[in-house]
CSV table of C-alpha atoms and ligand atoms in Angstrom, one decimal:
chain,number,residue,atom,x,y,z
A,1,UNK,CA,10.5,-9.7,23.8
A,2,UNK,CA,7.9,-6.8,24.4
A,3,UNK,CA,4.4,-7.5,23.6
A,4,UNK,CA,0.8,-6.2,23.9
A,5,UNK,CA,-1.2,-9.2,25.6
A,6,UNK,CA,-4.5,-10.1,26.0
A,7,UNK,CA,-4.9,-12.1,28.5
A,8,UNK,CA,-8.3,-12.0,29.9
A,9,UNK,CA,-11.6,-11.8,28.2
A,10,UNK,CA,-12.5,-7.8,29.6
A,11,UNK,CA,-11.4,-4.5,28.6
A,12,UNK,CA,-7.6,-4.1,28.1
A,13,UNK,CA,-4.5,-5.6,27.5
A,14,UNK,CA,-1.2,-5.1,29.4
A,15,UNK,CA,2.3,-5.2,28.0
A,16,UNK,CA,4.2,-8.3,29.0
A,17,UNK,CA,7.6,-9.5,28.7
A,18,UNK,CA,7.4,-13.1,26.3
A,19,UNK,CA,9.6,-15.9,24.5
A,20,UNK,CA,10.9,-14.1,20.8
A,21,UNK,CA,9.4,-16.7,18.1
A,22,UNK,CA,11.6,-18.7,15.9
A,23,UNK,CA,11.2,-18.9,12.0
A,24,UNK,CA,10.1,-22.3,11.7
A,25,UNK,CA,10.4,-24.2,7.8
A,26,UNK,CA,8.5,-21.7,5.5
A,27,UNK,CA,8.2,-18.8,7.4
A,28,UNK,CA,9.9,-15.9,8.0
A,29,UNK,CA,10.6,-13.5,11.5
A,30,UNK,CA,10.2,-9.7,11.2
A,31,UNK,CA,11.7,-7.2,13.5
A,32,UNK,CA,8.8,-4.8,13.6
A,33,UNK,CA,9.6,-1.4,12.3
A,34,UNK,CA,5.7,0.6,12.2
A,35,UNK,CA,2.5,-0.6,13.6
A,36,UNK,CA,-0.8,0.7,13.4
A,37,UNK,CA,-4.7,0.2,15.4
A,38,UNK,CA,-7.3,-0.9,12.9
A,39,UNK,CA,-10.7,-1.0,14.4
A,40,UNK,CA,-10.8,-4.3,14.7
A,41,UNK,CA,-7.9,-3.9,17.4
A,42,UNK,CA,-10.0,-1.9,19.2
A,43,UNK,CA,-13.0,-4.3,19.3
A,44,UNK,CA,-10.4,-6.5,20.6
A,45,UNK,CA,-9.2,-4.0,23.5
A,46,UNK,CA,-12.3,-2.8,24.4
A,47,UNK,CA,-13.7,-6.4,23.9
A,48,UNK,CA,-16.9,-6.0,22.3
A,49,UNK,CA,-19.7,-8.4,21.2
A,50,UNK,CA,-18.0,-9.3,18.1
A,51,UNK,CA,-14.4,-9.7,19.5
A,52,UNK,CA,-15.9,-12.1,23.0
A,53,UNK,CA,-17.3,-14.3,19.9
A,54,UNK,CA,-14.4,-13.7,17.4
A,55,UNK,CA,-11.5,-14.7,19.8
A,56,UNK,CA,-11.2,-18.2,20.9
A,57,UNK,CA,-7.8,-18.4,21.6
A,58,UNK,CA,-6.2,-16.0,24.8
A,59,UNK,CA,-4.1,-15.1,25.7
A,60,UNK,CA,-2.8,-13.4,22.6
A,61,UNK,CA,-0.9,-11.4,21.0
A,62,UNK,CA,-3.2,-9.0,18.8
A,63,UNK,CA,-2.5,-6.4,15.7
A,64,UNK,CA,-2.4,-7.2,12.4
A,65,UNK,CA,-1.1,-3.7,10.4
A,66,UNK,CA,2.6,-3.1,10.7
A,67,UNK,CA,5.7,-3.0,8.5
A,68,UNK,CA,9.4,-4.8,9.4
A,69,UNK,CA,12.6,-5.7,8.7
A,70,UNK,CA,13.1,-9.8,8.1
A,71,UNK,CA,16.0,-10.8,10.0
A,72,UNK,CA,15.4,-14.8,9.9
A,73,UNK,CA,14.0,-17.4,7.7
A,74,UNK,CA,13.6,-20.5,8.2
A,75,UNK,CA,14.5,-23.2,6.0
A,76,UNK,CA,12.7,-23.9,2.4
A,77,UNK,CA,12.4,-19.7,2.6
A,78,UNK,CA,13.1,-18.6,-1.3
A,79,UNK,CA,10.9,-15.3,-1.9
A,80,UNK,CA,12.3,-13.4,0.7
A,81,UNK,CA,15.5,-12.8,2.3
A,82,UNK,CA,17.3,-11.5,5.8
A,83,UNK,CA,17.6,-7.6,5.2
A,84,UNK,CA,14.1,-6.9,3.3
A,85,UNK,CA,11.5,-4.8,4.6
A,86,UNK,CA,8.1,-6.0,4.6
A,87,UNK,CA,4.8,-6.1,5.5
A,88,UNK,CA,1.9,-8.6,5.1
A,89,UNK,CA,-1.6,-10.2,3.7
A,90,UNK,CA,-3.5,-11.2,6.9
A,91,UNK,CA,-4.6,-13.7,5.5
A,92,UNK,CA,-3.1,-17.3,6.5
A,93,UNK,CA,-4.5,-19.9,3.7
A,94,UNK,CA,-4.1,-23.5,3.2
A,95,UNK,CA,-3.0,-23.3,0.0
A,96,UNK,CA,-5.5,-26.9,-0.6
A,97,UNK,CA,-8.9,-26.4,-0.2
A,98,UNK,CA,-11.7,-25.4,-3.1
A,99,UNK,CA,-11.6,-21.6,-2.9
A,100,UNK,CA,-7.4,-21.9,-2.7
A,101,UNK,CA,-7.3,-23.9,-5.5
A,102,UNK,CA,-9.8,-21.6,-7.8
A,103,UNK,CA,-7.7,-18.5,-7.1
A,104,UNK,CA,-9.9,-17.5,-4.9
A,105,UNK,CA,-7.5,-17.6,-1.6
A,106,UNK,CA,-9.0,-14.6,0.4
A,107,UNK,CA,-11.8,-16.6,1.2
A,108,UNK,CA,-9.8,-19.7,2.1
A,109,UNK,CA,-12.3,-21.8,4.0
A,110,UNK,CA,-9.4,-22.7,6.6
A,111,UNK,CA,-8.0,-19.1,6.6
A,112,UNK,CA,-6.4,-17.9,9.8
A,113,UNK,CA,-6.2,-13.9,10.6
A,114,UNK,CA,-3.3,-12.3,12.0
A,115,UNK,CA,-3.6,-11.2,14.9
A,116,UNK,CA,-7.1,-12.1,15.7
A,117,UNK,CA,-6.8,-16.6,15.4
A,118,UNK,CA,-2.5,-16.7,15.3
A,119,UNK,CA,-0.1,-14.2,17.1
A,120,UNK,CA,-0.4,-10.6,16.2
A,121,UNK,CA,2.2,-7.9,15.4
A,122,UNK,CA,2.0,-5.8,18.7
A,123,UNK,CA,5.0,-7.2,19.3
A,124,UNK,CA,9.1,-6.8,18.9
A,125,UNK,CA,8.4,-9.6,16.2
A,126,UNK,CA,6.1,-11.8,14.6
A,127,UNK,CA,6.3,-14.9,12.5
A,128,UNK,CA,4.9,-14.9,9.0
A,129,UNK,CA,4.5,-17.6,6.6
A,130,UNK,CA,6.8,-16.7,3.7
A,131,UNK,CA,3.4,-16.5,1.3
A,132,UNK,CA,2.3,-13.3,3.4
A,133,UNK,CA,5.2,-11.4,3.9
A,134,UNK,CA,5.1,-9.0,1.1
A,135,UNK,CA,8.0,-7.2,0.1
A,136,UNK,CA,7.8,-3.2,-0.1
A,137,UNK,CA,8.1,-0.8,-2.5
A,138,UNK,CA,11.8,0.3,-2.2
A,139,UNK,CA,11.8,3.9,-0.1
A,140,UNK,CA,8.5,3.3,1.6
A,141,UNK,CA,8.0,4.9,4.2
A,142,UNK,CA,7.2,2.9,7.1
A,143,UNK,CA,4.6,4.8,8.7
A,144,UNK,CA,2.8,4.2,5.2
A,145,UNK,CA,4.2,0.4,4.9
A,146,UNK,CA,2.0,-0.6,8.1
A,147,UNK,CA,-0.8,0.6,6.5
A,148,UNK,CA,-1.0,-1.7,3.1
A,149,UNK,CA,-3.4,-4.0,4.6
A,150,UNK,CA,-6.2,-1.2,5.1
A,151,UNK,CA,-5.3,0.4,2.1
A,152,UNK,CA,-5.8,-2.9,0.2
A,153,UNK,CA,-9.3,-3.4,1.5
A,154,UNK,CA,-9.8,-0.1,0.2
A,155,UNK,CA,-8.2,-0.8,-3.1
A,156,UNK,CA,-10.3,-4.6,-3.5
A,157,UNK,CA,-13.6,-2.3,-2.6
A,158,UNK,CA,-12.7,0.5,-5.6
A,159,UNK,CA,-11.4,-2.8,-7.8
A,160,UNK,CA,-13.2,-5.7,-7.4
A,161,UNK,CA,-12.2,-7.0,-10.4
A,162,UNK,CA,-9.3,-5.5,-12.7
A,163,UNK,CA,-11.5,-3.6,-15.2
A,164,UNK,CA,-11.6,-0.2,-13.9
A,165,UNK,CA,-14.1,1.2,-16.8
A,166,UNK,CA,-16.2,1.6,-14.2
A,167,UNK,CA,-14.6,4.2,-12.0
A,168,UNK,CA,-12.6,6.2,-15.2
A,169,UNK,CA,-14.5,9.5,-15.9
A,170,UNK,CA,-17.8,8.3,-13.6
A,171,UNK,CA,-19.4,9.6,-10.7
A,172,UNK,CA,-18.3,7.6,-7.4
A,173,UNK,CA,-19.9,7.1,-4.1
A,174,UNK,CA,-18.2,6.6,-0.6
A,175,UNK,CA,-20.7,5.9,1.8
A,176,UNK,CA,-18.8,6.1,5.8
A,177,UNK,CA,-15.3,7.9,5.8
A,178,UNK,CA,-13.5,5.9,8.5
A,179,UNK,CA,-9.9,5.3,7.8
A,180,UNK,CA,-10.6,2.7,4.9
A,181,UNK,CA,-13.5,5.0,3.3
A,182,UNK,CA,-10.5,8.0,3.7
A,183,UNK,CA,-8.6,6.3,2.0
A,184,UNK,CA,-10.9,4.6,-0.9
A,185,UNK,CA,-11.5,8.7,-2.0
A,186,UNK,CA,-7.5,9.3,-3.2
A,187,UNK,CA,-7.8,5.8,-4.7
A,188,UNK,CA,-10.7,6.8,-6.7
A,189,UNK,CA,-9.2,10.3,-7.5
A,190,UNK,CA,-6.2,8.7,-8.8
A,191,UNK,CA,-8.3,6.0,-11.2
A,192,UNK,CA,-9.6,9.2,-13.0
A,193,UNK,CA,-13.0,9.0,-11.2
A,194,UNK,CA,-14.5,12.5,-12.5
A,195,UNK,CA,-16.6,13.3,-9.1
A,196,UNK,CA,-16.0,11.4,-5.3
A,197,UNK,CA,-19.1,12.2,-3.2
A,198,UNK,CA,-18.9,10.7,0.0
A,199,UNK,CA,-20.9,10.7,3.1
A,200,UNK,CA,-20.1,10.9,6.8
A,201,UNK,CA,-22.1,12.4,9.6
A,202,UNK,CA,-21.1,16.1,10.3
A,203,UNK,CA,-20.3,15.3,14.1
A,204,UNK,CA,-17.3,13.4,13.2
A,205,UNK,CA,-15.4,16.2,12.5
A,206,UNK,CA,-11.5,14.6,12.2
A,207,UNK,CA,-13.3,12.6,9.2
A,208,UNK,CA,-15.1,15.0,7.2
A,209,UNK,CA,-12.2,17.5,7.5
A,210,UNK,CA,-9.7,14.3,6.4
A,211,UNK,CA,-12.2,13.9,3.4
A,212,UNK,CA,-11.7,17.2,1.7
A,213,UNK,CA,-8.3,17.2,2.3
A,214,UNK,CA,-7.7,13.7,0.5
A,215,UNK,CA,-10.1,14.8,-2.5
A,216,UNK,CA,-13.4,14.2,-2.3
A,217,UNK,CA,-15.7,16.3,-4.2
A,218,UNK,CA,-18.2,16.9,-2.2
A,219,UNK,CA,-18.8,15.6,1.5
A,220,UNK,CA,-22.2,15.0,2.5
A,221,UNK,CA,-24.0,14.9,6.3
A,222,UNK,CA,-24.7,11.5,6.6
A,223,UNK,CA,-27.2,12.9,9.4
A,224,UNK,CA,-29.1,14.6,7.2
A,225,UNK,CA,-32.9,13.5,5.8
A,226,UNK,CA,-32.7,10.5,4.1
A,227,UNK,CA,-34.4,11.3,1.0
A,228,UNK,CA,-32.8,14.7,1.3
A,229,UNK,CA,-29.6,13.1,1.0
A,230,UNK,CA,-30.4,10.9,-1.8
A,231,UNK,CA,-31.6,13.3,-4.0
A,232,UNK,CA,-28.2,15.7,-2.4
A,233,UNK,CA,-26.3,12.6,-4.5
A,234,UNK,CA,-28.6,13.0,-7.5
A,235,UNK,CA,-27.9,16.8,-7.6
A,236,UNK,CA,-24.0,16.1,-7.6
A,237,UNK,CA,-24.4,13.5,-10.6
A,238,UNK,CA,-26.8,15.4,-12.9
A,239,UNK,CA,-29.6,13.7,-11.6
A,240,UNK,CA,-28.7,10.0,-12.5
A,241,UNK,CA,-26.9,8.7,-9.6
A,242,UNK,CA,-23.7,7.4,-8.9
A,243,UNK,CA,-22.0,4.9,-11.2
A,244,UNK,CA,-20.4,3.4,-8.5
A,245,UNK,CA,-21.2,3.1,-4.9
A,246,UNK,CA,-19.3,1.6,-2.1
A,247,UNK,CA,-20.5,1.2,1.0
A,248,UNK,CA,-18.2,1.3,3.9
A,249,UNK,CA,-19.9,2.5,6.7
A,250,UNK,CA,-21.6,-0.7,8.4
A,251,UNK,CA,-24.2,1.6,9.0
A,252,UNK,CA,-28.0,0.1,7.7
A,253,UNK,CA,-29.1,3.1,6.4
A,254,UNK,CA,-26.0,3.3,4.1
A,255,UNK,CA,-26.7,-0.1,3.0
A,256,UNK,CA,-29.8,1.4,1.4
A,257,UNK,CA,-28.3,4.6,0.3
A,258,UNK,CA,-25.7,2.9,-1.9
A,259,UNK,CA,-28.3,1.5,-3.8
A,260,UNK,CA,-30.9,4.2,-3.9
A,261,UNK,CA,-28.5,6.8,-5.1
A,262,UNK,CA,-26.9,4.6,-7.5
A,263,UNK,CA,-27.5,4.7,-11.3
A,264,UNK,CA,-29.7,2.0,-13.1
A,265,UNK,CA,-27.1,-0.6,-14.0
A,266,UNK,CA,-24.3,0.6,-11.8
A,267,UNK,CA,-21.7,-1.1,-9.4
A,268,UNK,CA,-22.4,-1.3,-5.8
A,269,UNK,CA,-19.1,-2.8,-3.3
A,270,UNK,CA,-20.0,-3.8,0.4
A,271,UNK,CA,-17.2,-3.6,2.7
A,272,UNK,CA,-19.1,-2.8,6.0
A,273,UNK,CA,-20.1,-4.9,8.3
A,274,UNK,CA,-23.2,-4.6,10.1
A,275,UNK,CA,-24.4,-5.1,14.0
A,276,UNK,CA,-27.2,-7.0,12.9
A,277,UNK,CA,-29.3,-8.5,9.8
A,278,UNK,CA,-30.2,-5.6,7.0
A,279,UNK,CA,-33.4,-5.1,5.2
A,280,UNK,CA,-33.3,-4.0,1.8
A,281,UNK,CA,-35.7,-4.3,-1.1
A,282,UNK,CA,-34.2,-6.1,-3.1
A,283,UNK,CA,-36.4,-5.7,-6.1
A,284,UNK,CA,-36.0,-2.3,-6.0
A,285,UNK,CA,-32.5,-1.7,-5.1
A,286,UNK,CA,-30.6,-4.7,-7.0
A,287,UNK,CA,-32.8,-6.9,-9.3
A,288,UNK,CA,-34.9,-3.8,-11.1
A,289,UNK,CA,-31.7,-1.9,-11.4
A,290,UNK,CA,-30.2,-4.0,-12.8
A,291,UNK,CA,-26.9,-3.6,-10.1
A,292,UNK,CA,-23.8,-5.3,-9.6
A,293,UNK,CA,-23.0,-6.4,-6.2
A,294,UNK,CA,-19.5,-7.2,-5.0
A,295,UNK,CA,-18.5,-8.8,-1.2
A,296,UNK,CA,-15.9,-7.6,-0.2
A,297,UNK,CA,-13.7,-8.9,2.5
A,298,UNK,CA,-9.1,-8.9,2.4
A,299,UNK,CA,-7.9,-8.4,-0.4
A,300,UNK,CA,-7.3,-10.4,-3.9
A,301,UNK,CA,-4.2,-12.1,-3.1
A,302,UNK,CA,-2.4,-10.6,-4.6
A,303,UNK,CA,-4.0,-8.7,-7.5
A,304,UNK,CA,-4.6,-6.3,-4.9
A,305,UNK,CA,-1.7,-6.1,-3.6
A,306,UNK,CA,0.0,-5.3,-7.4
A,307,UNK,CA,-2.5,-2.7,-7.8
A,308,UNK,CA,-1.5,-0.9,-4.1
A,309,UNK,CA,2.0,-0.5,-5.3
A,310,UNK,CA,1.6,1.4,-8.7
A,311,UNK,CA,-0.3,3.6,-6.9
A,312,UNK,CA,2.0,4.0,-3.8
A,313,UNK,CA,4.6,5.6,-6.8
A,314,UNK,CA,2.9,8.4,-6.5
A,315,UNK,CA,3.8,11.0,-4.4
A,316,UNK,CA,0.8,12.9,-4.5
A,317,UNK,CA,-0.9,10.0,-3.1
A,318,UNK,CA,1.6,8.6,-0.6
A,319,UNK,CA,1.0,12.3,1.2
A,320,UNK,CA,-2.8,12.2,1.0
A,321,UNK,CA,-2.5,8.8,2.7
A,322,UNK,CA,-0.4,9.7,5.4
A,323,UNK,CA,-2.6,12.4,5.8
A,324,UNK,CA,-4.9,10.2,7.6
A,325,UNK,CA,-2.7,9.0,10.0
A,326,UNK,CA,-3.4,11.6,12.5
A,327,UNK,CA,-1.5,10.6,15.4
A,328,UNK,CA,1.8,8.7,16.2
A,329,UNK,CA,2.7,7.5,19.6
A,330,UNK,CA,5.3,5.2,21.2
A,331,UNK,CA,3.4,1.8,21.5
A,332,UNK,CA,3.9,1.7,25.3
A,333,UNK,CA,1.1,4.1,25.0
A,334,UNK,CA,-1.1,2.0,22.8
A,335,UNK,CA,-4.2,2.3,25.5
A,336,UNK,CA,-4.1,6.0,24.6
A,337,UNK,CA,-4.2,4.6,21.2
A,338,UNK,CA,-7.1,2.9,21.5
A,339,UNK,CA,-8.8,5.9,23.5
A,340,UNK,CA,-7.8,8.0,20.9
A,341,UNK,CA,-9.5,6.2,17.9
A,342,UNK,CA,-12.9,5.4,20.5
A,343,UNK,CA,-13.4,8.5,21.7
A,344,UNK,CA,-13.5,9.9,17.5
A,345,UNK,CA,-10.2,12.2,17.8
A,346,UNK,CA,-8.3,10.3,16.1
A,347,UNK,CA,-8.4,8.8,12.6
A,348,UNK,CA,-5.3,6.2,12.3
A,349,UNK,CA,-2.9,6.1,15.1
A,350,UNK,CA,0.8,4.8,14.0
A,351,UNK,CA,2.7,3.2,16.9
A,352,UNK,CA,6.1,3.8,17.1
A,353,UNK,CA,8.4,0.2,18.1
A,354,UNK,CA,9.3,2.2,22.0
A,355,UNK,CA,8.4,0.2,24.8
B,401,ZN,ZN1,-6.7,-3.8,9.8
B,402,ZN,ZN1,-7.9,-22.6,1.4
């Protein structure tokens, strides 16, 4: 079969003809139908800090967002048969250790990532253990089905837990509006959230035009003066700060923004990760406030993944989401892909299954 390879540890990855895997006992083989580049792909291509310290197995096959048709299982397979259309949780547990055991599995302490520690999905096909391959909604489309994953870190950010009295009718902050901060804002909207603010710097122009379009209420230049921009944020919540702030940027001074424009006693979620250690005053920003902190990292398996389908019904919010894919190429052109989504023109790139 096709895949995208990365063989050496430099810039790049070429397309190479390799063996098709076989659905071994418990898992399942998916014809890929949708792919799409998350930035952590293009860490990978580009080979970055994090990705020469990340990857310890090459070559490999990377990409982890896609969306397939199953067309083997192996034996002991019962969720899932030949014929359904799937994508999946990244996320390959144990099933046996502490955090597995106190439904906690998406910090699994043995977990294995798709893509990044076990074959990806840049492929013809990929091998799944029947656990992750999650079933879609019927009629998806699949443009939209290879993007559950991000939309799930996205949906674990806004619902931490599954009391959403936080976010009904409150005043919401979306600090960074890469594709996962896009698509937080029509997550939010559609939770009742009575005002999305989020912030993005005005030179990245394909985001803060994607943010309006998908519903925030008011986009604010993350390049601004700080203290200008936290009392912007106080201005748009009648001077008390946001409920509930999410930071999603990986950017430091964000860090401290979601805390200083939040509200005495609100929510703070930290999806973004950062280049280096943080300072924050803590006395200030979490213990006086009285704040709520939430880590963030996958998604609830599979809570999460419960939640991402109720609101996939709608069509209202199936169109805002394919909104932010913003281009679609055949995957023999992945490099443009990746050039794409570096260079800032592009938001997400869908990859089409033509080699
Ligand atoms: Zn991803
Ligand atoms: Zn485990």
């Amino acid at each position: 079969m096709h895949a995208v390879v990365k063989r050496n540890r430099a810039e790049g990855a070429g397309i190479e003809d390799v063996a098709k895997p076989k659905a071994a006992k418990g898992e399942v083989l998916v014809e890929m139908t949708s792919t799409s580049i998350c930035g952590t792909d293009v860490h990978i291509w580009y080979w970055n800090h994090w990705a020469q310290n990340r990857l310890k197995r090459l070559p490999i096959i990377f990409g982890h967002e896609f969306c397939g048709k199953v067309v083997e299982v192996g034996p002991e397979v019962k969720s899932v048969s030949v014929g359904d259309m799937v994508s999946a949780e990244t996320h390959i547990v144990d099933g046996t250790c502490y955090q597995c055991r106190t439904g906690r599995m998406h910090i699994c302490r043995n977990m294995k990532i798709l893509g990044v520690d076990t074959d990806g999905v840049f492929a013809e096909y990929v091998r799944l253990p029947e656990m992750n391959a999650r079933k879609l909604p019927k009629g998806l489309e699949p443009n939209l089905g290879s993007l559950l994953e991000p939309m799930g870190n996205a949906t674990f950010t806004v619902l931490p837990h599954d009391c959403m009295d936080d976010i009904k009718g409150k005043n919401v902050l979306v600090a960074g509006c890469g594709p996962i901060g896009l698509m937080a804002i029509p997550i939010l909207k559609a939770l009742g959230a009575k005002k999305v603010i989020s912030t993005e710097l005005a030179s990245e122009e394909v985001r803060v035009r994607l943010a309006k379009k998908v519903g925030a209420d008011a986009v604010l230049d993350a390049s601004m003066k700080y203290d200008d921009l936290v009392s912007a944020i106080k201005a748009e919540t009648e001077g008390n700060g946001a409920d509930v702030a999410l930071e999603m940027s990986g950017a430091p001074q964000a860090l401290n923004l979601v805390f200083d424009a939040l509200t005495p006693g609100g929510r703070v979620s930290i999806l973004g990760l950062y280049a280096d250690p943080v300072t924050l005053d803590v006395n200030n920003a979490v213990t006086f406030k009285s704040a709520t902190v939430y880590g963030i990292t996958g998604r609830r398996m599979f809570q999460t993944w419960d939640q991402m389908y109720k609101l996939l019904a709608s069509e209202d919010f199936r169109a805002k989401l394919s909104s932010i894919i913003t281009h679609t190429l055949p995957i023999r052109d992945i490099a443009k892909g990746m050039e794409l989504i570096h260079t800032r023109q592009a938001a997400k790139v869908s990859l089409k299954p033509e080699w």
